[in-house]
Amino acid sequence: MPSSRPTQSFPMIPRGLRTRFAPSPTGFLHLGHVASAIYVWGLARKSGAEVVLRMEDHDQGRVRKDYETSILDDLAWLGFKADAGVASSDKASDYRQSDHWSRYENALQNLGDRVYRCQCSRKEILERTGKNSEELWYDGFCRVHNQGPNIRLILDSKPQTFVDGLLGEQIQTASEQCGDLLLRDRDGFWTYNFAVTVDDIEEDISLIIRGQDILAATGRQLELREQLGAKEQPLYIHHPLIWADETKKLSKRDRSTSIGQWRDQGFSAADIVGKAAFQVGLIPSERPIHATEVEDLFHV
Ligand code: GLU
């Protein structure tokens, strides 16, 4: 089997951190998730970090139990085994977001009077702000009314700076990107940004490894951490994505091939890990890689 030298180096990762793999059970696992798992387990094993498996089922309108079961089965089949968190055999878990509702309520109380209620729909916001960017920007209209089903947080108009382990220094001003941050939506579900930030703090996550599609969320999560009283900034690594074609990232909504479909076509777990490693640019040509070997793809 041809071997190749690791292409990516992460000397900034100290030993003994705690990281997480955090799938949302709103679809099946696909190659993009496998690329994330390679980074998470590879860097964790190489640097002696602990891996927590968190099930991000905050969006109860979209999650399905069969997606969760299949994600857990696929991860086990691929050979990615977490040190803590949700496991295939789990009925209950401390690491499932739908079990964290009181944790989120408590965090909300700690945010005090920067939090307010809002009744604006997406359509109303778009009509009022006239902004046609990819991301919805909230103008603070309901700050004075403080009524409605949504819950929002007033952000400071200051830039957040962090050094991404792959991308270098990043500066983001969340108040300009999204305006007052949505914490709970009109259906009563906690939003991704709020749930993930509270959990990362509560679960002592010190190394956050995720795709570059979430890069823009990091500034607002850092600000939320500050407002929630977190003392330390975690280390962030936003890894490249696998692209379905030249313009679109691979995603479950694109009906990308699920791991189960690859398996049904006769691919082995090592074939799939190797395919994802190649497509994300970690190896120069495709070859089978066992989940236990992914640490060899990185220098730490
Ligand atoms: N649950 C998110 C996803 O599946 C990951 C969130 C994160 O890593 O911060 O894309």
Coordinates of C-alpha atoms and ligand atoms in Angstrom, one line a residue:
M1 CA 0.0 0.0 0.0
P2 CA 1.6 3.4 -0.9
S3 CA 2.0 5.6 2.0
S4 CA 2.2 9.4 2.0
R5 CA 3.5 12.0 4.4
P6 CA 1.0 13.9 6.4
T7 CA 0.2 17.2 4.6
Q8 CA -1.3 19.1 7.5
S9 CA 0.5 20.2 10.6
F10 CA -1.0 21.5 13.8
P11 CA 1.8 22.3 16.2
M12 CA -0.6 24.7 18.1
I13 CA -2.6 21.8 19.6
P14 CA -1.4 21.0 23.1
R15 CA -1.9 17.6 24.6
G16 CA -4.9 16.5 26.5
L17 CA -7.7 18.7 25.1
R18 CA -11.3 17.6 24.7
T19 CA -13.0 17.7 21.4
R20 CA -16.4 16.6 20.0
F21 CA -18.1 15.1 17.0
A22 CA -21.5 16.6 16.8
P23 CA -23.8 15.3 14.0
S24 CA -27.4 16.5 13.6
P25 CA -29.9 13.6 13.1
T26 CA -31.7 15.4 10.3
G27 CA -30.3 13.1 7.6
F28 CA -28.0 10.2 7.0
L29 CA -24.2 10.3 7.4
H30 CA -22.4 11.1 4.1
L31 CA -18.8 11.6 3.0
G32 CA -18.7 15.1 4.3
H33 CA -19.3 13.8 7.8
V34 CA -16.6 11.2 7.3
A35 CA -14.2 14.0 6.4
S36 CA -15.1 15.7 9.7
A37 CA -14.6 12.5 11.6
I38 CA -11.2 12.0 10.1
Y39 CA -10.1 15.5 11.3
V40 CA -11.7 15.0 14.7
W41 CA -10.4 11.5 15.5
G42 CA -7.1 12.0 13.6
L43 CA -6.2 15.2 15.5
A44 CA -7.6 13.9 18.8
R45 CA -5.7 10.6 18.7
K46 CA -2.5 12.4 17.6
S47 CA -2.6 15.0 20.4
G48 CA -4.1 12.8 23.1
A49 CA -7.4 14.6 23.2
E50 CA -10.7 13.0 24.3
V51 CA -13.5 12.7 21.8
V52 CA -17.1 13.2 22.9
L53 CA -20.0 12.2 20.6
R54 CA -22.8 14.7 21.0
M55 CA -26.1 14.2 19.2
E56 CA -27.3 17.7 18.1
D57 CA -31.0 17.1 18.0
H58 CA -32.0 20.6 19.0
D59 CA -34.2 21.2 16.0
Q60 CA -37.0 18.9 17.0
G61 CA -39.0 19.8 13.9
R62 CA -36.5 18.2 11.6
V63 CA -34.8 15.4 13.6
R64 CA -35.7 11.7 13.2
K65 CA -34.9 8.9 15.5
D66 CA -34.0 6.6 12.6
Y67 CA -31.4 9.1 11.4
E68 CA -29.8 9.0 14.8
T69 CA -29.8 5.2 14.9
S70 CA -28.3 5.1 11.5
I71 CA -25.6 7.7 12.2
L72 CA -24.5 5.8 15.3
D73 CA -24.5 2.5 13.5
D74 CA -22.5 4.0 10.6
L75 CA -19.9 5.5 12.9
A76 CA -19.5 2.2 14.7
W77 CA -19.2 0.4 11.3
L78 CA -16.6 2.9 10.0
G79 CA -14.6 2.3 13.3
F80 CA -14.9 5.8 14.8
K81 CA -15.3 5.2 18.6
A82 CA -15.8 8.1 21.0
D83 CA -14.4 8.2 24.5
A84 CA -17.6 9.6 25.9
G85 CA -21.1 10.6 24.7
V86 CA -23.9 8.9 22.9
A87 CA -23.4 5.3 21.8
S88 CA -25.4 2.9 19.7
S89 CA -26.7 1.1 22.7
D90 CA -27.7 4.3 24.6
K91 CA -31.3 4.9 25.5
A92 CA -30.5 8.0 27.6
S93 CA -27.4 10.1 27.4
D94 CA -26.0 13.3 28.9
Y95 CA -24.8 14.2 25.4
R96 CA -28.1 14.4 23.5
Q97 CA -29.3 18.0 23.1
S98 CA -33.0 17.1 23.5
D99 CA -32.0 16.1 27.1
H100 CA -30.5 19.6 27.8
W101 CA -33.6 21.8 27.8
S102 CA -33.1 22.8 31.5
R103 CA -29.4 23.5 30.8
Y104 CA -30.5 25.9 28.1
E105 CA -33.1 27.5 30.3
N106 CA -30.6 28.2 33.0
A107 CA -28.1 29.6 30.5
L108 CA -30.9 31.9 29.1
Q109 CA -31.5 33.2 32.7
N110 CA -27.8 34.0 33.0
L111 CA -28.0 36.3 29.9
G112 CA -30.2 38.7 31.9
D113 CA -31.8 41.7 30.2
R114 CA -29.9 41.5 27.0
V115 CA -32.5 38.9 26.0
Y116 CA -35.8 39.9 24.6
R117 CA -38.8 38.4 22.8
C118 CA -39.5 38.9 19.2
Q119 CA -42.4 38.2 16.9
C120 CA -40.9 39.0 13.5
S121 CA -41.2 36.4 10.8
R122 CA -38.4 35.8 8.2
K123 CA -40.6 37.5 5.6
E124 CA -41.2 40.6 7.7
I125 CA -37.5 40.9 8.5
L126 CA -36.5 40.7 4.8
E127 CA -39.2 43.2 3.8
R128 CA -38.1 45.7 6.5
T129 CA -34.4 45.5 6.2
G130 CA -34.4 45.1 2.4
K131 CA -31.2 43.1 2.8
N132 CA -30.8 40.4 0.3
S133 CA -27.7 38.7 1.6
E134 CA -27.4 35.0 2.1
E135 CA -27.9 35.5 5.8
L136 CA -30.8 37.1 7.6
W137 CA -29.9 40.2 9.5
Y138 CA -32.1 41.2 12.4
D139 CA -32.5 44.9 12.9
G140 CA -33.6 44.9 16.6
F141 CA -37.2 46.0 15.8
C142 CA -38.7 44.1 18.7
R143 CA -36.2 45.3 21.4
V144 CA -38.8 47.8 22.5
H145 CA -41.9 45.6 22.1
N146 CA -40.4 42.5 23.8
Q147 CA -43.3 40.3 22.7
G148 CA -43.6 37.2 20.7
P149 CA -42.5 33.6 20.4
N150 CA -38.8 34.1 19.3
I151 CA -36.1 34.8 21.8
R152 CA -33.2 37.0 20.7
L153 CA -30.0 38.4 22.3
I154 CA -28.5 41.8 21.8
L155 CA -24.9 41.5 20.7
D156 CA -22.1 44.0 21.2
S157 CA -20.9 45.8 18.1
K158 CA -17.4 44.6 18.5
P159 CA -15.2 42.3 16.5
Q160 CA -14.2 38.9 17.8
T161 CA -10.8 37.7 16.9
F162 CA -9.6 34.1 16.9
V163 CA -6.8 32.2 15.3
D164 CA -8.0 29.2 13.3
G165 CA -5.6 26.3 13.3
L166 CA -5.8 26.0 9.5
L167 CA -7.0 29.4 8.3
G168 CA -5.0 31.8 10.6
E169 CA -6.4 34.9 12.2
Q170 CA -10.1 35.5 11.7
I171 CA -12.0 38.7 12.6
Q172 CA -15.8 38.6 12.7
T173 CA -18.4 41.1 13.9
A174 CA -21.5 39.2 14.6
S175 CA -23.8 42.2 15.1
E176 CA -23.0 43.1 11.4
Q177 CA -23.4 39.5 10.1
C178 CA -26.7 38.5 11.7
G179 CA -27.8 41.3 14.1
D180 CA -29.5 40.3 17.4
L181 CA -28.9 36.6 17.7
L182 CA -31.9 34.1 17.6
L183 CA -31.6 31.8 20.7
R184 CA -35.0 30.1 20.5
D185 CA -37.4 30.0 17.5
R186 CA -41.1 30.4 17.2
D187 CA -41.7 26.7 17.6
G188 CA -39.9 26.8 21.0
F189 CA -36.8 25.0 19.7
W190 CA -33.3 26.2 20.8
T191 CA -31.2 27.3 17.8
Y192 CA -28.0 25.7 16.7
N193 CA -25.8 28.6 17.9
F194 CA -27.2 28.8 21.3
A195 CA -27.4 25.0 22.0
V196 CA -23.9 24.3 20.6
T197 CA -22.3 27.2 22.6
V198 CA -23.9 26.2 25.9
D199 CA -23.0 22.6 25.4
D200 CA -19.4 23.4 24.4
I201 CA -19.0 25.3 27.7
E202 CA -20.8 22.8 29.9
E203 CA -19.0 19.9 28.4
D204 CA -15.5 21.5 28.7
I205 CA -14.8 21.3 25.0
S206 CA -11.4 22.9 24.4
L207 CA -10.9 21.9 20.8
I208 CA -13.6 22.6 18.2
I209 CA -13.0 20.9 14.8
R210 CA -15.7 21.4 12.2
G211 CA -16.3 22.2 8.5
Q212 CA -15.6 25.6 6.9
D213 CA -19.3 25.9 6.2
I214 CA -19.7 26.9 9.9
L215 CA -16.8 29.4 10.0
A216 CA -19.1 32.4 10.0
A217 CA -20.8 31.2 13.2
T218 CA -17.7 31.2 15.3
G219 CA -17.6 34.9 16.0
R220 CA -21.2 34.9 17.4
Q221 CA -20.5 31.8 19.4
L222 CA -17.4 33.5 20.9
E223 CA -19.5 36.5 21.8
L224 CA -22.2 34.2 23.3
R225 CA -19.5 32.5 25.3
E226 CA -18.3 35.8 26.7
Q227 CA -21.9 36.8 27.7
L228 CA -22.4 33.4 29.3
G229 CA -19.2 34.0 31.4
A230 CA -16.9 31.4 29.8
K231 CA -13.3 32.3 30.7
E232 CA -11.4 30.5 28.0
Q233 CA -11.5 30.5 24.2
P234 CA -11.4 27.0 22.7
L235 CA -9.0 26.3 19.9
Y236 CA -10.8 26.2 16.5
I237 CA -10.0 24.3 13.4
H238 CA -12.4 24.7 10.4
H239 CA -11.5 22.1 7.9
P240 CA -12.1 22.1 4.1
L241 CA -15.3 20.7 2.7
I242 CA -15.8 18.0 0.1
W243 CA -17.5 19.5 -2.9
A244 CA -20.3 17.8 -4.8
D245 CA -19.6 19.9 -7.8
E246 CA -17.8 23.2 -8.4
T247 CA -20.4 25.4 -6.7
K248 CA -22.1 23.3 -4.0
K249 CA -20.8 21.7 -0.9
L250 CA -21.8 18.1 -0.4
S251 CA -24.8 17.9 1.9
K252 CA -27.6 15.6 2.9
R253 CA -30.1 18.0 1.2
D254 CA -28.3 17.4 -2.0
R255 CA -29.2 13.8 -1.7
S256 CA -25.6 12.9 -1.5
T257 CA -24.8 9.2 -1.3
S258 CA -25.2 8.1 2.3
I259 CA -22.7 5.8 4.0
G260 CA -25.3 3.0 3.9
Q261 CA -25.6 3.3 0.1
W262 CA -21.8 3.1 -0.3
R263 CA -21.8 0.1 1.9
D264 CA -24.6 -1.5 -0.1
Q265 CA -22.5 -1.0 -3.2
G266 CA -19.8 -3.1 -1.7
F267 CA -17.4 -0.5 -0.4
S268 CA -15.6 -1.4 2.9
A269 CA -15.3 1.0 5.8
A270 CA -11.6 1.6 4.9
D271 CA -12.6 2.3 1.3
I272 CA -15.0 5.0 2.5
V273 CA -12.6 6.6 5.0
G274 CA -9.9 6.7 2.2
K275 CA -12.3 8.2 -0.3
A276 CA -13.2 11.0 2.1
A277 CA -9.6 11.6 3.0
F278 CA -8.7 11.9 -0.7
Q279 CA -11.7 14.1 -1.5
V280 CA -10.9 16.5 1.3
G281 CA -7.3 16.8 0.1
L282 CA -5.5 14.9 2.9
I283 CA -4.0 12.2 0.6
P284 CA -2.8 12.6 -3.0
S285 CA -4.5 9.5 -4.4
E286 CA -7.4 7.4 -3.2
R287 CA -6.5 4.3 -1.0
P288 CA -8.2 2.4 1.8
I289 CA -7.5 3.9 5.3
H290 CA -8.7 2.3 8.5
A291 CA -10.3 4.6 11.1
T292 CA -7.5 3.6 13.5
E293 CA -5.0 5.0 11.0
V294 CA -6.4 8.5 10.5
E295 CA -4.0 10.0 13.0
D296 CA -1.2 9.2 10.6
L297 CA -2.6 11.8 8.2
F298 CA -1.6 14.7 10.6
H299 CA 1.4 16.2 12.2
V300 CA 0.7 17.7 15.6
Ligands
GLU1 N1 -24.3 19.7 14.2 C1 -23.5 20.4 13.3 C2 -23.6 19.7 12.0 O1 -24.0 18.5 11.9 C3 -22.1 20.6 13.7 C4 -22.0 21.7 14.6 C5 -20.6 22.1 15.1 O2 -19.7 21.3 15.0 O3 -20.5 23.1 15.7 O4 -23.2 20.3 11.0

